[in-house]
């Protein structure tokens, strides 16, 4: 599917119009981020599992059209943030630090995520890692490889 920023902006607009949030932290600051491009916390909140869940709910309730590509992208990026920032031994799932018991599952996910990131294409069909805006994707790939 297609990953579109418009899907996230549409979810924010829908939440503003309805006066409710779909259990996410999306605000106007997340949508109009131009002055805060380097804010990782903002990016993590925008590309999170809760935003993916909100998009899925809006899609299923016919409030938004097909956003499956955006949902998948948000879920993968959220899982990657969880793996990269894992440290608490009490955490569950991808937030749990790497160890012998969860390494196999995490390795499968990391391989899948790496392939996904390396094959994402822009609107013209050119892979992102071959374009001018490749550094964000390559940063994730280098972390995966590490």
mmCIF file of C-alpha atoms in Angstrom:
data_model
loop_
_atom_site.group_PDB
_atom_site.id
_atom_site.type_symbol
_atom_site.label_atom_id
_atom_site.label_comp_id
_atom_site.label_asym_id
_atom_site.label_seq_id
_atom_site.Cartn_x
_atom_site.Cartn_y
_atom_site.Cartn_z
ATOM 1 C CA UNK A 1 0.000 0.000 0.000
ATOM 2 C CA UNK A 2 0.895 3.646 -0.136
ATOM 3 C CA UNK A 3 2.308 5.463 2.866
ATOM 4 C CA UNK A 4 0.743 8.918 2.904
ATOM 5 C CA UNK A 5 1.242 11.791 5.312
ATOM 6 C CA UNK A 6 -2.276 12.877 4.359
ATOM 7 C CA UNK A 7 -3.656 9.830 6.217
ATOM 8 C CA UNK A 8 -2.142 11.027 9.496
ATOM 9 C CA UNK A 9 -3.280 14.604 8.855
ATOM 10 C CA UNK A 10 -6.786 13.305 8.031
ATOM 11 C CA UNK A 11 -6.851 11.325 11.291
ATOM 12 C CA UNK A 12 -5.902 14.486 13.198
ATOM 13 C CA UNK A 13 -8.619 16.475 11.377
ATOM 14 C CA UNK A 14 -11.178 13.774 12.099
ATOM 15 C CA UNK A 15 -10.233 13.772 15.786
ATOM 16 C CA UNK A 16 -10.456 17.575 15.921
ATOM 17 C CA UNK A 17 -13.844 17.553 14.177
ATOM 18 C CA UNK A 18 -15.266 14.873 16.483
ATOM 19 C CA UNK A 19 -13.666 16.354 19.594
ATOM 20 C CA UNK A 20 -12.211 12.976 20.550
ATOM 21 C CA UNK A 21 -8.828 11.318 20.317
ATOM 22 C CA UNK A 22 -8.426 7.701 19.296
ATOM 23 C CA UNK A 23 -6.038 7.056 22.237
ATOM 24 C CA UNK A 24 -3.101 8.803 20.558
ATOM 25 C CA UNK A 25 -1.177 12.006 21.180
ATOM 26 C CA UNK A 26 -1.654 13.630 17.769
ATOM 27 C CA UNK A 27 -1.861 17.401 18.036
ATOM 28 C CA UNK A 28 -1.521 20.304 15.656
ATOM 29 C CA UNK A 29 2.201 20.359 16.544
ATOM 30 C CA UNK A 30 2.612 16.813 15.222
ATOM 31 C CA UNK A 31 1.029 17.713 11.882
ATOM 32 C CA UNK A 32 2.732 21.100 11.440
ATOM 33 C CA UNK A 33 6.208 19.950 12.472
ATOM 34 C CA UNK A 34 8.309 22.165 10.170
ATOM 35 C CA UNK A 35 10.000 24.018 13.057
ATOM 36 C CA UNK A 36 10.638 20.777 14.981
ATOM 37 C CA UNK A 37 12.040 18.412 12.349
ATOM 38 C CA UNK A 38 14.726 17.058 14.668
ATOM 39 C CA UNK A 39 12.371 16.262 17.555
ATOM 40 C CA UNK A 40 12.561 12.461 17.859
ATOM 41 C CA UNK A 41 9.858 12.359 20.543
ATOM 42 C CA UNK A 42 7.449 14.075 18.135
ATOM 43 C CA UNK A 43 8.315 11.583 15.388
ATOM 44 C CA UNK A 44 7.920 8.611 17.739
ATOM 45 C CA UNK A 45 4.493 9.847 18.853
ATOM 46 C CA UNK A 46 3.392 10.488 15.269
ATOM 47 C CA UNK A 47 4.580 7.142 13.871
ATOM 48 C CA UNK A 48 3.282 5.106 16.800
ATOM 49 C CA UNK A 49 1.135 2.044 17.345
ATOM 50 C CA UNK A 50 -1.627 4.251 18.778
ATOM 51 C CA UNK A 51 -1.766 6.322 15.573
ATOM 52 C CA UNK A 52 -1.830 3.089 13.550
ATOM 53 C CA UNK A 53 -4.739 1.869 15.708
ATOM 54 C CA UNK A 54 -6.555 5.171 15.210
ATOM 55 C CA UNK A 55 -6.055 4.919 11.440
ATOM 56 C CA UNK A 56 -7.285 1.327 11.451
ATOM 57 C CA UNK A 57 -10.393 2.299 13.424
ATOM 58 C CA UNK A 58 -11.116 5.254 11.102
ATOM 59 C CA UNK A 59 -10.631 3.014 8.067
ATOM 60 C CA UNK A 60 -12.943 0.319 9.441
ATOM 61 C CA UNK A 61 -15.616 2.882 10.332
ATOM 62 C CA UNK A 62 -15.369 4.305 6.781
ATOM 63 C CA UNK A 63 -14.202 7.698 8.044
ATOM 64 C CA UNK A 64 -10.963 7.352 6.049
ATOM 65 C CA UNK A 65 -10.255 5.469 2.857
ATOM 66 C CA UNK A 66 -7.523 2.855 2.396
ATOM 67 C CA UNK A 67 -4.648 3.681 4.741
ATOM 68 C CA UNK A 68 -3.230 0.165 5.078
ATOM 69 C CA UNK A 69 0.205 1.259 3.828
ATOM 70 C CA UNK A 70 0.403 4.055 6.386
ATOM 71 C CA UNK A 71 -0.793 1.709 9.139
ATOM 72 C CA UNK A 72 1.883 -0.865 8.310
ATOM 73 C CA UNK A 73 4.599 1.819 8.154
ATOM 74 C CA UNK A 74 3.602 3.262 11.557
ATOM 75 C CA UNK A 75 3.561 -0.196 13.150
ATOM 76 C CA UNK A 76 6.995 -1.118 11.801
ATOM 77 C CA UNK A 77 8.556 2.198 12.855
ATOM 78 C CA UNK A 78 6.927 1.914 16.305
ATOM 79 C CA UNK A 79 8.301 -1.614 16.779
ATOM 80 C CA UNK A 80 11.755 -0.416 15.681
ATOM 81 C CA UNK A 81 11.673 2.434 18.214
ATOM 82 C CA UNK A 82 10.697 -0.130 20.866
ATOM 83 C CA UNK A 83 13.565 -2.496 19.973
ATOM 84 C CA UNK A 84 16.119 0.325 19.786
ATOM 85 C CA UNK A 85 15.034 1.841 23.112
ATOM 86 C CA UNK A 86 14.484 -1.384 25.054
ATOM 87 C CA UNK A 87 16.083 -1.507 28.481
ATOM 88 C CA UNK A 88 13.615 -2.375 31.236
ATOM 89 C CA UNK A 89 13.661 -6.099 32.095
ATOM 90 C CA UNK A 90 10.037 -5.754 33.242
ATOM 91 C CA UNK A 91 8.794 -4.608 29.823
ATOM 92 C CA UNK A 92 6.867 -6.892 27.489
ATOM 93 C CA UNK A 93 7.057 -7.575 23.761
ATOM 94 C CA UNK A 94 9.454 -5.521 21.664
ATOM 95 C CA UNK A 95 10.166 -3.188 24.597
ATOM 96 C CA UNK A 96 11.906 -6.006 26.491
ATOM 97 C CA UNK A 97 15.731 -5.980 26.203
ATOM 98 C CA UNK A 98 17.265 -8.499 23.828
ATOM 99 C CA UNK A 99 18.122 -11.843 25.385
ATOM 100 C CA UNK A 100 18.306 -15.506 24.433
ATOM 101 C CA UNK A 101 14.555 -16.037 24.790
ATOM 102 C CA UNK A 102 13.367 -13.207 22.521
ATOM 103 C CA UNK A 103 16.288 -12.977 20.076
ATOM 104 C CA UNK A 104 14.790 -15.331 17.460
ATOM 105 C CA UNK A 105 11.504 -13.422 17.251
ATOM 106 C CA UNK A 106 13.248 -10.052 17.259
ATOM 107 C CA UNK A 107 15.711 -11.159 14.570
ATOM 108 C CA UNK A 108 12.841 -12.199 12.279
ATOM 109 C CA UNK A 109 11.162 -8.829 12.797
ATOM 110 C CA UNK A 110 14.406 -6.899 12.206
ATOM 111 C CA UNK A 111 15.063 -8.751 8.934
ATOM 112 C CA UNK A 112 11.515 -8.044 7.769
ATOM 113 C CA UNK A 113 11.768 -4.371 8.804
ATOM 114 C CA UNK A 114 15.143 -3.977 7.063
ATOM 115 C CA UNK A 115 13.777 -5.435 3.825
ATOM 116 C CA UNK A 116 10.696 -3.222 4.083
ATOM 117 C CA UNK A 117 12.762 -0.058 4.607
ATOM 118 C CA UNK A 118 15.209 -0.904 1.818
ATOM 119 C CA UNK A 119 12.381 -1.427 -0.680
ATOM 120 C CA UNK A 120 10.176 1.604 0.085
ATOM 121 C CA UNK A 121 9.720 3.674 -3.075
ATOM 122 C CA UNK A 122 8.665 7.262 -3.648
ATOM 123 C CA UNK A 123 5.828 8.321 -5.973
ATOM 124 C CA UNK A 124 8.009 7.961 -9.054
ATOM 125 C CA UNK A 125 8.950 4.366 -8.165
ATOM 126 C CA UNK A 126 12.525 5.167 -7.118
ATOM 127 C CA UNK A 127 13.690 3.533 -3.897
ATOM 128 C CA UNK A 128 14.007 6.033 -1.035
ATOM 129 C CA UNK A 129 17.502 4.739 -0.143
ATOM 130 C CA UNK A 130 18.676 5.822 -3.601
ATOM 131 C CA UNK A 131 17.254 9.351 -3.330
ATOM 132 C CA UNK A 132 18.144 12.587 -1.580
ATOM 133 C CA UNK A 133 15.998 11.850 1.491
ATOM 134 C CA UNK A 134 17.618 8.533 2.318
ATOM 135 C CA UNK A 135 19.344 9.356 5.610
ATOM 136 C CA UNK A 136 16.382 8.674 7.916
ATOM 137 C CA UNK A 137 15.803 5.257 6.379
ATOM 138 C CA UNK A 138 19.532 4.471 6.344
ATOM 139 C CA UNK A 139 19.761 5.436 10.020
ATOM 140 C CA UNK A 140 17.156 2.802 10.859
ATOM 141 C CA UNK A 141 18.898 0.244 8.620
ATOM 142 C CA UNK A 142 22.307 0.900 10.244
ATOM 143 C CA UNK A 143 20.751 0.458 13.681
ATOM 144 C CA UNK A 144 19.128 -2.795 12.571
ATOM 145 C CA UNK A 145 22.454 -4.060 11.235
ATOM 146 C CA UNK A 146 24.173 -3.135 14.498
#
